[in-house]
Tab-separated table of C-alpha atoms in Angstrom:
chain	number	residue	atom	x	y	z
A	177	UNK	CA	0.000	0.000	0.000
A	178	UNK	CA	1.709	3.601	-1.065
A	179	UNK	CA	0.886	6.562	0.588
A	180	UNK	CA	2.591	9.571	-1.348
A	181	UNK	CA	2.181	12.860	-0.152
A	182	UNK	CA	2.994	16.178	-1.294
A	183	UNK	CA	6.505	17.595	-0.928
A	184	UNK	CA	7.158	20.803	1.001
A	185	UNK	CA	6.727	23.919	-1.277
A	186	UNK	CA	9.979	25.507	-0.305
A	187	UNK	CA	12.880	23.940	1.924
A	188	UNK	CA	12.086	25.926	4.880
A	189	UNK	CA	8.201	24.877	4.847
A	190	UNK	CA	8.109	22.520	7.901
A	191	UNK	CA	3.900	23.062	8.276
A	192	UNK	CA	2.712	19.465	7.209
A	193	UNK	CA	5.093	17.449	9.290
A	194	UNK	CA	2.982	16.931	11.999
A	195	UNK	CA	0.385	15.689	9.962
A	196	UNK	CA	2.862	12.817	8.705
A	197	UNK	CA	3.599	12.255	11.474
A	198	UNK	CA	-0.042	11.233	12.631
A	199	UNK	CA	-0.354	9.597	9.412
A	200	UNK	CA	2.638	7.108	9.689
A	201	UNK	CA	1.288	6.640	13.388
A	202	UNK	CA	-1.756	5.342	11.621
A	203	UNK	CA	-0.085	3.543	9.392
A	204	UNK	CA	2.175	1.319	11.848
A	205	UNK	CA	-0.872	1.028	14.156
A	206	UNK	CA	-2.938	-0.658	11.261
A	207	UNK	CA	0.330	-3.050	10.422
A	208	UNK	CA	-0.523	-6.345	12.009
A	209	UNK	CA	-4.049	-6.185	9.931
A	210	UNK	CA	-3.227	-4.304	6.774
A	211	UNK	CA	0.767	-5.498	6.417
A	212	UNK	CA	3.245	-3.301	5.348
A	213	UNK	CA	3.471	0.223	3.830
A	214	UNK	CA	5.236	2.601	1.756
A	215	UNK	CA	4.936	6.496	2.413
A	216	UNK	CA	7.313	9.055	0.998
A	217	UNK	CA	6.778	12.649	-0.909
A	218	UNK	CA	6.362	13.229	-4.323
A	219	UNK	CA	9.804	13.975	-6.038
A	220	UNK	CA	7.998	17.103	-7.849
A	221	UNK	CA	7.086	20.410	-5.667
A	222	UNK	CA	3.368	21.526	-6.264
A	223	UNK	CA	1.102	23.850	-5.279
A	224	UNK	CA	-1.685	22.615	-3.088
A	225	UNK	CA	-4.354	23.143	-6.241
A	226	UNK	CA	-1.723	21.383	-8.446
A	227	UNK	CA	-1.798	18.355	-5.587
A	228	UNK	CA	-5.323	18.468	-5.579
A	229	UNK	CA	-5.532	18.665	-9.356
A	230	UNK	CA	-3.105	15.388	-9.518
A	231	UNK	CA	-4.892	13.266	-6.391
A	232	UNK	CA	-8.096	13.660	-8.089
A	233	UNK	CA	-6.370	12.153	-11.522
A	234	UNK	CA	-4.499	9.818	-9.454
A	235	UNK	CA	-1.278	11.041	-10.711
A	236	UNK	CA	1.616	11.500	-8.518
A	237	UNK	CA	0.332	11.475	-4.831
A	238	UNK	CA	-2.224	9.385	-3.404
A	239	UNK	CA	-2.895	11.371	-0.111
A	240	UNK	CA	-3.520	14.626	0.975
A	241	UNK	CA	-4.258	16.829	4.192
A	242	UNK	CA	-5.744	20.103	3.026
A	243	UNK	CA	-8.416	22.217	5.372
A	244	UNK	CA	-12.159	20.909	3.855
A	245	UNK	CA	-14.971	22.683	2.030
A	246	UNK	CA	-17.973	20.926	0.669
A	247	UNK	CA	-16.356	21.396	-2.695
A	248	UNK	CA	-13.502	19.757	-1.937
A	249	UNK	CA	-15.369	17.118	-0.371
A	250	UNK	CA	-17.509	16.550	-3.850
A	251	UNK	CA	-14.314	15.851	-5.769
A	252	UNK	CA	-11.991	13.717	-2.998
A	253	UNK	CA	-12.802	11.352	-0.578
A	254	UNK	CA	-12.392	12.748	3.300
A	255	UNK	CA	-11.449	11.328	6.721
A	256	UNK	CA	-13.998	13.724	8.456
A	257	UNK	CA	-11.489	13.349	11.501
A	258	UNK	CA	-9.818	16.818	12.320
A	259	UNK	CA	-6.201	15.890	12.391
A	260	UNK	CA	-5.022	18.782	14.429
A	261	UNK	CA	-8.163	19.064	16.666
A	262	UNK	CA	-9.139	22.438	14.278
A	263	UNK	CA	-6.227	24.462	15.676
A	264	UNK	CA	-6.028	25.760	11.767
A	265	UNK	CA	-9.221	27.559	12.554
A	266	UNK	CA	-7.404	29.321	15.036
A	267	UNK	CA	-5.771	32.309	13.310
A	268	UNK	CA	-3.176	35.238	14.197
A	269	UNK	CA	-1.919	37.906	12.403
A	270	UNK	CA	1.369	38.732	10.894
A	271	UNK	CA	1.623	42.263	10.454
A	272	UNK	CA	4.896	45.166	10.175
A	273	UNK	CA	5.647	45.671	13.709
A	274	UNK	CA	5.392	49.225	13.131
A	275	UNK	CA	2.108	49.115	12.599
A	276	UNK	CA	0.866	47.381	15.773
A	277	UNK	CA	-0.692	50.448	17.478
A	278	UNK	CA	-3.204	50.138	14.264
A	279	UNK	CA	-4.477	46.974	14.922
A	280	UNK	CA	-3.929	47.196	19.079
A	281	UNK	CA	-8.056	48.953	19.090
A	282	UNK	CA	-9.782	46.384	17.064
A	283	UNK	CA	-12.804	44.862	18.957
A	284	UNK	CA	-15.337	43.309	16.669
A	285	UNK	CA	-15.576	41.557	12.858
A	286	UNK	CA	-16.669	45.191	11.938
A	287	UNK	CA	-13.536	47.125	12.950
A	288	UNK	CA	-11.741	44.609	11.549
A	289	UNK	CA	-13.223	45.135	8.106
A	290	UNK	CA	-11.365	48.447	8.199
A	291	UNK	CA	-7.909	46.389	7.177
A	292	UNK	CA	-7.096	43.831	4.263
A	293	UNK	CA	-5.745	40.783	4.851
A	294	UNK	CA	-4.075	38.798	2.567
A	295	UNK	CA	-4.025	35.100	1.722
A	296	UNK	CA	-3.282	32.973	-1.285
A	297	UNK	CA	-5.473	32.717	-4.400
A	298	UNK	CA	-6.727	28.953	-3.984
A	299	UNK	CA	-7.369	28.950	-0.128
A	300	UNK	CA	-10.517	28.170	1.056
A	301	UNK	CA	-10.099	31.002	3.615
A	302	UNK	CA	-10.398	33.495	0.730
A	303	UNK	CA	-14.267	32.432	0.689
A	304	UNK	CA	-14.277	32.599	4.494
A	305	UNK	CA	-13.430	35.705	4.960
A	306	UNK	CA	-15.024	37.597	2.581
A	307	UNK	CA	-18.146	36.081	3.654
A	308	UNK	CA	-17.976	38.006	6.450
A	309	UNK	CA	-17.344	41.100	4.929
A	310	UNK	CA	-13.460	40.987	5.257
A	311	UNK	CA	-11.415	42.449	2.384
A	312	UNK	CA	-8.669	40.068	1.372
A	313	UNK	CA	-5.975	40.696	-0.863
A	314	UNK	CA	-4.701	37.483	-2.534
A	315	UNK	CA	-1.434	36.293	-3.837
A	316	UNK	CA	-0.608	33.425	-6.501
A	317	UNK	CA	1.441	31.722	-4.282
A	318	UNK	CA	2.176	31.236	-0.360
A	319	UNK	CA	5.959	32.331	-0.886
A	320	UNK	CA	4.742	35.571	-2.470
A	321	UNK	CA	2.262	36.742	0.849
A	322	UNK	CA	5.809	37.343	3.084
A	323	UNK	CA	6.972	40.382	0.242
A	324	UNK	CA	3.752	41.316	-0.515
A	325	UNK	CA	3.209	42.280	3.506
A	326	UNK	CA	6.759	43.636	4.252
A	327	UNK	CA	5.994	45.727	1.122
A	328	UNK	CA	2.621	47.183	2.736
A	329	UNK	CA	0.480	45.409	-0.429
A	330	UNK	CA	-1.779	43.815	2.340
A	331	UNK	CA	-2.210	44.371	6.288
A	332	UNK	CA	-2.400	41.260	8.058
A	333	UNK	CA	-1.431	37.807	7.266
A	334	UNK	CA	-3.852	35.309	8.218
A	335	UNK	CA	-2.172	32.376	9.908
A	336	UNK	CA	-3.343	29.053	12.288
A	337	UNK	CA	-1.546	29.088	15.150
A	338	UNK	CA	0.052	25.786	14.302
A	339	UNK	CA	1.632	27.557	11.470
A	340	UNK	CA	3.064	31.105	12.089
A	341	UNK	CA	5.691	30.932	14.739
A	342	UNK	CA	7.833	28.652	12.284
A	343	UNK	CA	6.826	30.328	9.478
A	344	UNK	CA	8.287	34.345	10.965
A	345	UNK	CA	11.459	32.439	11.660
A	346	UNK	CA	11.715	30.971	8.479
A	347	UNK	CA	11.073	34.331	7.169
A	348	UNK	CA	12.268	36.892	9.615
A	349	UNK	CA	15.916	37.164	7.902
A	350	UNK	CA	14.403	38.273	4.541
A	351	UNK	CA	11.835	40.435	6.380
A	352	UNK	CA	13.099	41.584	9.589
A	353	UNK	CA	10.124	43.939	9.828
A	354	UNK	CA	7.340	40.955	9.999
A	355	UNK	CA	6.368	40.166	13.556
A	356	UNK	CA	3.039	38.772	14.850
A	357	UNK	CA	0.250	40.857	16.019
A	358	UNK	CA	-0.162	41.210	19.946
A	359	UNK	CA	-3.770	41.357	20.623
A	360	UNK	CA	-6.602	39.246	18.238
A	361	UNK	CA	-7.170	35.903	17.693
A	362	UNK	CA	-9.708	35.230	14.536
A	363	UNK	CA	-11.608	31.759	14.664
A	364	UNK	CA	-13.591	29.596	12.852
A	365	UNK	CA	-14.442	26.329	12.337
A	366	UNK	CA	-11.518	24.783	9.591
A	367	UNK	CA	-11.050	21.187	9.997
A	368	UNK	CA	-7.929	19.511	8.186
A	369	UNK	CA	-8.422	16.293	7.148
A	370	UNK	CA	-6.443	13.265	4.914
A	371	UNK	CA	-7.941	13.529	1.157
A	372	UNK	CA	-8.313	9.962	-0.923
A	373	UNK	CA	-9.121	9.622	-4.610
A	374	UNK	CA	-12.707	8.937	-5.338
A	375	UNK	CA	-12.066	5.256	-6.493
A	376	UNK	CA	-11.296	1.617	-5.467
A	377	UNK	CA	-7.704	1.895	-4.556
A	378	UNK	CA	-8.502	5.259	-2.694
A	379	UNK	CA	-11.260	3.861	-0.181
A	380	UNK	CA	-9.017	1.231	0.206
A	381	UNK	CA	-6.278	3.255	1.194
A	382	UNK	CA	-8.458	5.890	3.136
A	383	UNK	CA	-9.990	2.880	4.850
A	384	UNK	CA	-6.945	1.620	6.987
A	385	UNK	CA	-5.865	5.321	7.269
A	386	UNK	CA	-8.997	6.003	9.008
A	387	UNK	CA	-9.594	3.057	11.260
A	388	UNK	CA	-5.730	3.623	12.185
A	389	UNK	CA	-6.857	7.331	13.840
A	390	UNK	CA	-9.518	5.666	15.345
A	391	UNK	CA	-7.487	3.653	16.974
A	392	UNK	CA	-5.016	5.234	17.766
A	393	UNK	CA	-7.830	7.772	19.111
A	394	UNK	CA	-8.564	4.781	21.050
A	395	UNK	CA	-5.795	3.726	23.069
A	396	UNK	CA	-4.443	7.737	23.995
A	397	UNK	CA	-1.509	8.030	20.967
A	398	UNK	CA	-3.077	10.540	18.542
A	399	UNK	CA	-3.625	12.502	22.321
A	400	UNK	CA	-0.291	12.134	23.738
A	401	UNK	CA	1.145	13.039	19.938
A	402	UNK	CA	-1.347	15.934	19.420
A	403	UNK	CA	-0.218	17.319	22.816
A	404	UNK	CA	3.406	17.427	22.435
A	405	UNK	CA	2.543	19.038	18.944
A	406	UNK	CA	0.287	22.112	20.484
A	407	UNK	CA	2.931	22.687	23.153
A	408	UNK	CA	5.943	22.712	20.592
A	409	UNK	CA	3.527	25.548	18.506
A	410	UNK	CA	2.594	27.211	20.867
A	411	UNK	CA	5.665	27.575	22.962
A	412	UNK	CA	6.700	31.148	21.429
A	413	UNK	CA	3.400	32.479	21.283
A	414	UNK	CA	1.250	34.555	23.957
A	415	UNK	CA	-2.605	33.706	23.766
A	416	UNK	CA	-3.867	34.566	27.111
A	417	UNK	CA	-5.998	37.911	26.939
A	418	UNK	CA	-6.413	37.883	22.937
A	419	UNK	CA	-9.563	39.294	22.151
A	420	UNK	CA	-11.288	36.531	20.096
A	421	UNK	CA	-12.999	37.411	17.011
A	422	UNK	CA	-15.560	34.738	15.782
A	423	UNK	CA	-16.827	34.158	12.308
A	424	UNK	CA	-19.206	31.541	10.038
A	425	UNK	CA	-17.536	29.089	7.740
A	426	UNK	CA	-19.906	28.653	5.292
A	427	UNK	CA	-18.294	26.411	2.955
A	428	UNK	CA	-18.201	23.511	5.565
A	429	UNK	CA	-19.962	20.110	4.823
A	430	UNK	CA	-23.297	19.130	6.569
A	431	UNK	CA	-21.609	16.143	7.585
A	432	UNK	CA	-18.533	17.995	9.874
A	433	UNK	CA	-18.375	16.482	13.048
A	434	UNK	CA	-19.194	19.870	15.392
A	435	UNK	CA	-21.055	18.000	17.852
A	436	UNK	CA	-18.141	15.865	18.742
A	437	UNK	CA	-16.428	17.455	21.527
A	438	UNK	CA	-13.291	15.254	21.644
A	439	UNK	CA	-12.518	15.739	18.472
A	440	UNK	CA	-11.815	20.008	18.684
A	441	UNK	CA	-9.596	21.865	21.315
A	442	UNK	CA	-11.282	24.863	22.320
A	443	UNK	CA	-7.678	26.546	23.668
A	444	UNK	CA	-10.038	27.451	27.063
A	445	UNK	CA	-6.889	27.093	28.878
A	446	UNK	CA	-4.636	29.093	26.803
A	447	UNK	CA	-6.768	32.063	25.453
A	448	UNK	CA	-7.309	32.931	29.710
């Protein structure tokens, strides 16, 4: 059974290990039924809508773990399982640090409509956003958003919390003006889930992914993993106080598991 994934897009993109991590935990967990595995990347870089593009042809990759919209769930087959507990859907800011008195004020979804924020072309977050009345500014590619800001094309950077402390020090020698924004925290629901072709082999392949995070749901691994995960994140960031900002996600499938407690972290204990 092969499980190929999509590279990084750059060598200093570290934001999907985690979620290889859980998936080669699945993996071994599911060993003594399913036998052994294969899992590497993809020798070719590619855009997340080029990866999506290719799973759905069954070219190239044969897994994915992308944030879910009923569209995507139409064309690809989903393990409605939230790998990181929705801590995508938790989102800070980077900004110019010179700017923070601007944004230091902001209260409510309205005063925040006062500021663009800028994300990349093909994420789902564009439609989130502007659904709630947010003007985003979008970029054709992830690497392009860090210039774009430093160059004042955009105000605020829209990042999970389980991505932007590694991506400012990834990027902080090129931009040494980038820093991340002291007081909001933006939410909404955005699971991330593993993506399967829509076909034989795929179910076949989603099937032992998904009964291995079940298990290892189970018996306290995906837990004890997720944990050391959210402290390693959010080691270098301060939470407590944000003011929380709270908006729909319309594009979310009927079928999302909201009313499953265990399966989100609220960050109660953090955002105190």
């Amino acid at each position: 059974m092969q499980y190929i994934y999509p590279p990084p897009e750059s060598g200093s993109d570290v934001r999907m290990h985690f979620y290889w991590d859980v998936l080669q935990l699945a993996l071994e967990e599911t060993r003594p039924k399913w036998g052994p595995f294969q899992m590497q990347p993809a020798p070719k870089v590619m855009t997340p809508a080029r990866a999506e593009m290719q799973l759905s042809n069954s070219q190239d990759i044969s897994v994915m773990a992308r944030t879910t919209s009923q569209e995507r769930e139409r064309k690809l087959l989903p393990i409605r399982l939230p790998l990181d507990k929705g801590l995508t859907g938790y989102r800070l800011f980077l900004i110019k640090e010179a700017n923070q008195s601007a944004f230091s004020g902001i209260r409510s979804t309205s005063e925040l409509r006062q500021f663009t924020i800028g994300q990349a072309a093909n994420w789902i977050d564009v439609d989130i956003l502007r659904y709630a009345g947010l003007e985003v500014v979008t970029a054709p590619t992830y690497e392009s958003l860090f210039p774009m800001l430093s160059a004042g094309r955009y105000d605020l950077f829209s990042r999970g919390v389980n991505e932007i402390s590694a991506e400012l020090a990834a990027n902080i020698g090129s931009y040494p003006d980038l820093a991340v924004e002291r007081k909001l925290l933006l939410y909404y629901p955005l699971p991330r889930y593993f993506f399967f072709t829509r076909s034989p082999e795929g179910e076949k392949l989603a099937q032992r992914v998904e009964e291995g995070l079940k298990l290892l749901m189970r018996n306290g691994k995906f837990q004890k993993r997720y944990l050391l995960f959210k402290k390693s994140i959010l080691a270098d960031l301060s939470l407590s106080g944000r003011r929380v900002i709270r908006i729909a996600n319309p594009t979310l499938s009927p079928e999302t598991p909201l009313a499953d407690k265990e399966l989100w972290d609220t960050l109660e204990t953090e955002l105190r």
